[in-house]
XYZ file of N, CA and C in Angstrom:
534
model
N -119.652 -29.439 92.222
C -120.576 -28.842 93.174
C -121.231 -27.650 92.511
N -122.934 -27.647 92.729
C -122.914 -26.263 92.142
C -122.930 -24.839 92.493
N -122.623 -24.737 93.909
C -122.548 -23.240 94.807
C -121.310 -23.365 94.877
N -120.573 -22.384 95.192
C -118.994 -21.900 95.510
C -119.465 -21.245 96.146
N -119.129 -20.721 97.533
C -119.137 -20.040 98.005
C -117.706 -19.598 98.590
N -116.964 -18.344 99.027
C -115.799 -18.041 99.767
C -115.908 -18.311 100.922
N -115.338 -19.161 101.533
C -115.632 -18.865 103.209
C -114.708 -18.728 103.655
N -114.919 -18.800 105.243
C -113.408 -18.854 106.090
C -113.457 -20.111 106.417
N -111.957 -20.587 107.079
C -111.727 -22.162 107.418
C -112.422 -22.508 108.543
N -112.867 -23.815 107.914
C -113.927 -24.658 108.851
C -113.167 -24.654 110.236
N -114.044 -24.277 111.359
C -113.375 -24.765 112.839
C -113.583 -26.227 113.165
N -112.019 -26.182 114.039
C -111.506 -27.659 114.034
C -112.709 -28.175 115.101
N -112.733 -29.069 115.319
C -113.476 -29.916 116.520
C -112.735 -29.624 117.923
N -113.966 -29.460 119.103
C -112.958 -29.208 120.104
C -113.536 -30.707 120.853
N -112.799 -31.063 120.295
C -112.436 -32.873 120.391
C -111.243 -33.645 120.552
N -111.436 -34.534 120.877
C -110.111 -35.548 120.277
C -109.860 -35.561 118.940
N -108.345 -35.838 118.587
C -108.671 -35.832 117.188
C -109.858 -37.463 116.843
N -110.163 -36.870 115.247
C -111.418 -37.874 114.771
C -110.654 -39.173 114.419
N -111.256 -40.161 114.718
C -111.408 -41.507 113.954
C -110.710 -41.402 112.994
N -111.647 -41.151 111.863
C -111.237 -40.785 110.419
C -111.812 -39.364 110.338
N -110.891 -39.134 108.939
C -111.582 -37.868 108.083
C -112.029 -38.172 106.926
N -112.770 -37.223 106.478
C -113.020 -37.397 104.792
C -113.484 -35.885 104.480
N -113.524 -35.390 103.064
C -113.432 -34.274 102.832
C -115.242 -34.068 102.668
N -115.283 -32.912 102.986
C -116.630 -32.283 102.985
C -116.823 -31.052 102.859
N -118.387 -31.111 102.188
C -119.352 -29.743 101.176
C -118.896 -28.714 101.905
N -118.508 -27.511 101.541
C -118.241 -26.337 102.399
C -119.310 -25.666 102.695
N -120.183 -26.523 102.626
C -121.812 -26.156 103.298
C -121.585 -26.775 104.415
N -120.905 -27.972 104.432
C -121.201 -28.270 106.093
C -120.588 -27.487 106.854
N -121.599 -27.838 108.478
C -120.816 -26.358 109.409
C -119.978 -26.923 109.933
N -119.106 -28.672 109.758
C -118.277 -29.705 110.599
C -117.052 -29.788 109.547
N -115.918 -30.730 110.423
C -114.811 -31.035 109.654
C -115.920 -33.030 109.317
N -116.134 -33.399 108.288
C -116.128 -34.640 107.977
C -115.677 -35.463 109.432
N -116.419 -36.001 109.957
C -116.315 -36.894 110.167
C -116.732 -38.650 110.433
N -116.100 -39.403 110.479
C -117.197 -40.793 109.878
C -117.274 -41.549 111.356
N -118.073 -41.515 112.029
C -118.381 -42.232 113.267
C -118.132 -44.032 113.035
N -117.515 -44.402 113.794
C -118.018 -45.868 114.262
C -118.886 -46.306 114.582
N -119.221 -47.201 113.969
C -120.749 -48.089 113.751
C -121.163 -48.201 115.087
N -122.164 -47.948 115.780
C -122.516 -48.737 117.009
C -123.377 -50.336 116.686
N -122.170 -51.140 117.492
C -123.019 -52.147 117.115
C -123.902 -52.704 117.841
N -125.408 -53.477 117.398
C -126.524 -53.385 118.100
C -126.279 -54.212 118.906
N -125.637 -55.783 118.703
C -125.381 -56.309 119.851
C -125.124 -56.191 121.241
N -124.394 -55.306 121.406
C -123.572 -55.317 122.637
C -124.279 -54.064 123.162
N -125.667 -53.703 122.722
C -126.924 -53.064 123.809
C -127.713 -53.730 123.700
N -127.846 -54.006 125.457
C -129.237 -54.883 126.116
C -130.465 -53.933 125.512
N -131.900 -54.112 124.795
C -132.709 -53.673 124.554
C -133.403 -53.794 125.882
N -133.014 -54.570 126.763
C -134.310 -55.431 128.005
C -133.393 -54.533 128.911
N -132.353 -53.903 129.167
C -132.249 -53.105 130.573
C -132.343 -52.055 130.621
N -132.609 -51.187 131.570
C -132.475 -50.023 131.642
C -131.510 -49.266 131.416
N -131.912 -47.952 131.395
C -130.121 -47.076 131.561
C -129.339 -47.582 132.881
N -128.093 -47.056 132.593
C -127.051 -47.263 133.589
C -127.080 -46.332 134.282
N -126.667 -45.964 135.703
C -126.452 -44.749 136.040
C -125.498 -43.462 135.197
N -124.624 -44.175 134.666
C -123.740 -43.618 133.548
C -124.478 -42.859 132.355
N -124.973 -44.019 132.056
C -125.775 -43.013 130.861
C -126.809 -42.190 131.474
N -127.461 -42.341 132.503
C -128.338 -41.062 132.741
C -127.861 -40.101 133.459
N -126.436 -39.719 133.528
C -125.847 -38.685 134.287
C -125.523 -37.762 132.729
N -125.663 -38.590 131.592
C -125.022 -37.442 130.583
C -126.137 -36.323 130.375
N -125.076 -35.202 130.454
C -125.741 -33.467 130.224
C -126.342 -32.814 131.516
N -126.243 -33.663 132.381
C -127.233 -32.915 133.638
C -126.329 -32.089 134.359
N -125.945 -31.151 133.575
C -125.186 -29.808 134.247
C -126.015 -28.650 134.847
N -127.193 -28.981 134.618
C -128.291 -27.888 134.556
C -128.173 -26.942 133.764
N -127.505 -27.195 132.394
C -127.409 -26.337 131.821
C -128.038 -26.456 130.033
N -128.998 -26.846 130.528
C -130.119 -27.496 129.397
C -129.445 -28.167 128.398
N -130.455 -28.282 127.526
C -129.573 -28.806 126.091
C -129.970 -30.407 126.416
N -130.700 -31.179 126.555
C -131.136 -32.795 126.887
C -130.885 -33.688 125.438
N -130.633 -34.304 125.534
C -130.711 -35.761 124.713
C -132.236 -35.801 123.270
N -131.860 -35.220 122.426
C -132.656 -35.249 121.365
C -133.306 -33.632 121.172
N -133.207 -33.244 121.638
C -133.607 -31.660 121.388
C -132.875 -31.514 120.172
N -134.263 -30.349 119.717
C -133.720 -29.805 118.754
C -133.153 -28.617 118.737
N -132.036 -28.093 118.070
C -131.433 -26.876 118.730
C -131.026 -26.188 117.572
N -130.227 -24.946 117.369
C -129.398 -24.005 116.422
C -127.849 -24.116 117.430
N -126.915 -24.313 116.123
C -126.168 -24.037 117.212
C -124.867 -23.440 116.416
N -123.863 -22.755 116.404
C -123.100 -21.869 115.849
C -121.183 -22.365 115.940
N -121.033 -22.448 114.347
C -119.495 -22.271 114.569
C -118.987 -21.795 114.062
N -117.725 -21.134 114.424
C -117.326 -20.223 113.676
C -117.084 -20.039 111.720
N -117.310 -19.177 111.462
C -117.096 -19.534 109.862
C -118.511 -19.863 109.242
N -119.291 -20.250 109.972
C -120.974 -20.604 109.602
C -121.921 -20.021 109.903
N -123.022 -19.692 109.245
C -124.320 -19.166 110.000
C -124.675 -20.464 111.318
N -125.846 -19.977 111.810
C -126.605 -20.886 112.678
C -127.087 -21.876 111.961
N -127.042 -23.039 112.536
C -127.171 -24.135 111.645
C -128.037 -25.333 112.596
N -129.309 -25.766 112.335
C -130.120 -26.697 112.743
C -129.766 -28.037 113.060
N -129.185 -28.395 114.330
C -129.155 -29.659 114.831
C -129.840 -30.455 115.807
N -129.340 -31.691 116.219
C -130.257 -32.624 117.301
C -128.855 -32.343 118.140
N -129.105 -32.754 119.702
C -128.239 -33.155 120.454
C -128.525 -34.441 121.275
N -127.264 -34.887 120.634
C -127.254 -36.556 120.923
C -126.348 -37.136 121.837
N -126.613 -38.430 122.377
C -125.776 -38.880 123.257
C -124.023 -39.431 122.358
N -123.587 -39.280 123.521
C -121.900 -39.961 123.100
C -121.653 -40.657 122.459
N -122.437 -41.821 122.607
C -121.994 -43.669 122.474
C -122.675 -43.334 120.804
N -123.401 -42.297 119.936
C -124.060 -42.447 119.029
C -123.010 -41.622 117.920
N -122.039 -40.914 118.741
C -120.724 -40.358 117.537
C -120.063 -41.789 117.869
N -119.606 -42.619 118.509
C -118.441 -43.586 118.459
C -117.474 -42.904 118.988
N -117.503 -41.868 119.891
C -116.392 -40.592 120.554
C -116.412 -40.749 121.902
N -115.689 -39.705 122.660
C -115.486 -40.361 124.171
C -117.151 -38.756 124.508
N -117.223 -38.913 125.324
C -118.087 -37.846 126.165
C -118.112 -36.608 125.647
N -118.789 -35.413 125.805
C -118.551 -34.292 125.980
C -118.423 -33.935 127.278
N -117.288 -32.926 127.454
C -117.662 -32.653 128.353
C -118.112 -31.181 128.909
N -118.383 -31.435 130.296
C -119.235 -30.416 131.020
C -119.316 -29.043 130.040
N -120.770 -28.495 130.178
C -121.053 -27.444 129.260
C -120.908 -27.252 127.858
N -120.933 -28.860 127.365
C -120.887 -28.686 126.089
C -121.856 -30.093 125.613
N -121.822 -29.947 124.401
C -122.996 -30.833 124.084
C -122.675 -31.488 122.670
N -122.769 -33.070 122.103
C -122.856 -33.116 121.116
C -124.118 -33.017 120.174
N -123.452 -32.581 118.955
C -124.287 -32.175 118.208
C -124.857 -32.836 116.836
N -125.745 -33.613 116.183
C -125.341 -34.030 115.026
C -126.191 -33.197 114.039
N -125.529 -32.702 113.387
C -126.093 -31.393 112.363
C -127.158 -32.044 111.512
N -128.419 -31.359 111.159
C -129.172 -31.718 110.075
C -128.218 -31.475 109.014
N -128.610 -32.204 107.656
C -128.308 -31.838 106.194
C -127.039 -33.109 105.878
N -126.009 -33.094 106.666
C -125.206 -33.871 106.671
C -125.017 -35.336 107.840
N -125.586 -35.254 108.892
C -125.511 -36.321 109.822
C -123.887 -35.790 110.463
N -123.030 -34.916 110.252
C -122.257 -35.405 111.020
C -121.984 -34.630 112.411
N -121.328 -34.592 113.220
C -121.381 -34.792 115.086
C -119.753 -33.567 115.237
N -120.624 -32.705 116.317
C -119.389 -31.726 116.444
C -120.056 -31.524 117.885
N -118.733 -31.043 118.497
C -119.249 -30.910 120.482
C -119.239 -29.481 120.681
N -120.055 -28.944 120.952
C -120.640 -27.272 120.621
C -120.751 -26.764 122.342
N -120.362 -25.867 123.155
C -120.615 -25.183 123.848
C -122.319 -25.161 124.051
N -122.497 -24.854 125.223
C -123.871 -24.733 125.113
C -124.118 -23.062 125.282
N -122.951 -22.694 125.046
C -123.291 -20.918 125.378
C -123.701 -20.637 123.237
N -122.912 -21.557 122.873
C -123.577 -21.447 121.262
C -124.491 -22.213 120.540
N -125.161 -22.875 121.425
C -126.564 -23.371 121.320
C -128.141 -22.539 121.853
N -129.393 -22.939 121.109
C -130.089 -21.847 120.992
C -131.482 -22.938 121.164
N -132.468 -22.915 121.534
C -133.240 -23.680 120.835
C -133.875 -23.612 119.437
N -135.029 -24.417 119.360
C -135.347 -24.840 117.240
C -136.222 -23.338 117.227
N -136.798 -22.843 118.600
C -137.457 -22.113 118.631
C -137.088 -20.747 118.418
N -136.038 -20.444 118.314
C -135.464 -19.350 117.857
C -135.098 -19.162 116.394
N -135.987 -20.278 115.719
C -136.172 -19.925 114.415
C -135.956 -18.519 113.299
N -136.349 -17.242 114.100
C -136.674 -16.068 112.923
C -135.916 -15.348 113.531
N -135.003 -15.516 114.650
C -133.855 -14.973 114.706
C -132.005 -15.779 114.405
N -132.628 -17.015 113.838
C -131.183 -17.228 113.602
C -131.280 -18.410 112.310
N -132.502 -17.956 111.622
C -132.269 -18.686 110.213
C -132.305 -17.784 109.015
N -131.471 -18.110 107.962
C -130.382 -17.048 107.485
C -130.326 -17.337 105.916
N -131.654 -16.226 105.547
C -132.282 -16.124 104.161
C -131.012 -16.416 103.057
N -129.936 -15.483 102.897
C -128.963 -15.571 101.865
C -128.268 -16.959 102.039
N -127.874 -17.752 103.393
C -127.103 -18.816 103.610
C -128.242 -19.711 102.834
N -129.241 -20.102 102.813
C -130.712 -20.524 102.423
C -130.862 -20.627 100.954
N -130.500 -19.621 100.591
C -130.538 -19.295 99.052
C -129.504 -19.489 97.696
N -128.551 -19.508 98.798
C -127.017 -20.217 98.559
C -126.950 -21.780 98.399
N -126.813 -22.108 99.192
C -126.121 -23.494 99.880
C -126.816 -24.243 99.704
N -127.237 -25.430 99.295
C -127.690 -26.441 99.041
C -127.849 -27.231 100.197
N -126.906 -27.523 101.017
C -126.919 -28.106 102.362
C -127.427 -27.556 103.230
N -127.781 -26.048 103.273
C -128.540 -25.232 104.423
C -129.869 -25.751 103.840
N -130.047 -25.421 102.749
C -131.632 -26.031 102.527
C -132.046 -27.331 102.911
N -131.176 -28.277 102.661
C -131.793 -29.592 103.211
C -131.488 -29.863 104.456
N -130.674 -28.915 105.358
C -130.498 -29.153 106.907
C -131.949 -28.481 107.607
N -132.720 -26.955 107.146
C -133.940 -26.703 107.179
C -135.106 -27.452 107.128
N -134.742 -28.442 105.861
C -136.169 -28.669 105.792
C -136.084 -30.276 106.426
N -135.057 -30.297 106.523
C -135.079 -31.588 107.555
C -135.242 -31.290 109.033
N -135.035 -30.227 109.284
C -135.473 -29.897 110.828
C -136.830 -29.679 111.236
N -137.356 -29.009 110.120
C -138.328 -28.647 109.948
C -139.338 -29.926 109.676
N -139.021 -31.204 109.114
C -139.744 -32.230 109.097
C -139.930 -33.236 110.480
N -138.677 -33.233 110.917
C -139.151 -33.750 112.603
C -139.373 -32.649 113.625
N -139.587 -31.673 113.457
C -140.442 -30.603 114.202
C -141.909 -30.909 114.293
N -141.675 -31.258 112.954
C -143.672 -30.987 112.783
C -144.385 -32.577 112.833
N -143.325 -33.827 112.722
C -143.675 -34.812 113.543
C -143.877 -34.644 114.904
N -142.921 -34.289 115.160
C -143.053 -33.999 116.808
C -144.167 -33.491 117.411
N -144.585 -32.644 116.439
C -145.721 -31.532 116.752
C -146.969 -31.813 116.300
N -146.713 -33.098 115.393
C -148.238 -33.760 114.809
C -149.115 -32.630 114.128
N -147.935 -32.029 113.178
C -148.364 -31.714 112.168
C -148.181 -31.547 111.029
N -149.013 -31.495 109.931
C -147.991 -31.787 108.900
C -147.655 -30.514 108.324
N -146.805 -31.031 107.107
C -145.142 -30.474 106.761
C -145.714 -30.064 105.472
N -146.129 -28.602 105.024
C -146.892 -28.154 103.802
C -145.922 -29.371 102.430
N -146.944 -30.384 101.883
C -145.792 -31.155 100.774
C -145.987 -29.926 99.484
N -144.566 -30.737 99.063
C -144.120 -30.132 97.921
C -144.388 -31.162 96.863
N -144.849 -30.816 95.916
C -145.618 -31.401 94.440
C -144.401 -31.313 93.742
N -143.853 -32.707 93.445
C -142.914 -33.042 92.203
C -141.816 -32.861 93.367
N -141.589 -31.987 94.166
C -140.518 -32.032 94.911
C -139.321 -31.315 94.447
N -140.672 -30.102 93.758
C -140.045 -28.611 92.998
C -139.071 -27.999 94.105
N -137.969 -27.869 94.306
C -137.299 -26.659 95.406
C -138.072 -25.685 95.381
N -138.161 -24.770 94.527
C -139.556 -23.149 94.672
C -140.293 -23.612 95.928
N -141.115 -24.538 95.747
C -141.760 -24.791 96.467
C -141.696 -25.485 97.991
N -140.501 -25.987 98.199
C -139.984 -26.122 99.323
C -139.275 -25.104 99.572
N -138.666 -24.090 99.074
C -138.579 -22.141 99.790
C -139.407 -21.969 100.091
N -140.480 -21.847 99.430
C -142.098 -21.313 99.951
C -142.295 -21.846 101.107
N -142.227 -23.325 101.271
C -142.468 -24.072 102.695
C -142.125 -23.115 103.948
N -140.546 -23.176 103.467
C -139.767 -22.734 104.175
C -140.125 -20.812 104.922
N -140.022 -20.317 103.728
C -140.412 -18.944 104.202
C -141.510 -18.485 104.893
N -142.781 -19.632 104.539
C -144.062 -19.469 105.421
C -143.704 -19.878 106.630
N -142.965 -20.785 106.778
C -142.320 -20.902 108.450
C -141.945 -20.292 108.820
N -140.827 -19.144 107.911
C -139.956 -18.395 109.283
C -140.933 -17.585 108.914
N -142.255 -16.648 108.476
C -142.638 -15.853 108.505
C -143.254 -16.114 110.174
N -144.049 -17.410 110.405
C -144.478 -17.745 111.666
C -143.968 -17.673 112.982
């Protein structure tokens, strides 16, 4: 690996224990974990939701199904994720007031409080120049957030020529300057 960084120990999942484990970058803000395949079969494309599935997250306590969010664990800066439904970790529910999460940079799924979730929009208060400059995985969890942002937003994503890093910092820093 080529960053070392010191940290403190990764926080556990406040989960069931996982499926499996496997060991992971101490850039990620998760313990490894490897989801079960969802398999496509056994979802009707032709029906609707169930009442089941459209009751997940409606605590009124925001945080919906694909948002993009920041969201915090201990031992880590703020770190850029989606929040996704259940059936898409291979895990049982979250529950009430909490939300799963699947982190940019790595893909993998941790169930986060929503009191430590933030939205994408709180960008220039909780993205974190030295973690950035460090970590290899903070950079590509950024600029991957930062690439379905600006789909979303139908706009494009300043490219980087040769696919120099310099120049994807630059990307980057003209964003959080914004």
């Amino acid at each position: 690996m080529e960053d070392t960084v010191s940290r403190e120990p990764q926080k556990e999942e406040e989960t069931t224990p996982p499926v499996s484990q496997q060991p992971t970058d101490p850039a990620s803000p998760t313990v490894a974990m490897t989801p079960e395949p969802v398999v496509a079969d056994t979802i009707d494309k032709n029906t609707s939701k169930s009442a089941d599935d459209e009751a997940e997250y409606e605590d009124s306590r925001g945080f919906g199904i694909g948002e993009l969010v920041w969201g915090k664990l201990r031992g880590f800066s703020w770190w850029p994720g989606r929040i996704v439904s259940w059936w898409m970790t291979g895990r049982s529910r979250a529950a009430e007031g909490t939300r799963w999460v699947m982190w940019f940079g790595d893909s993998k799924f941790s169930v986060v409080c929503v009191e430590k979730l933030l939205p994408l929009s709180s960008f220039s208060s909780t993205f974190h120049q030295a973690t950035y400059s460090k970590q290899p995985m903070y950079r590509k969890a950024i600029y991957e957030v930062l690439q379905v942002a600006s789909t979303r937003a139908r706009k494009v994503f300043p490219s980087c020529p040769g696919d120099d890093e310099s120049d994807t910092s630059k990307a980057v820093e003209i964003q959080n300057k914004q």
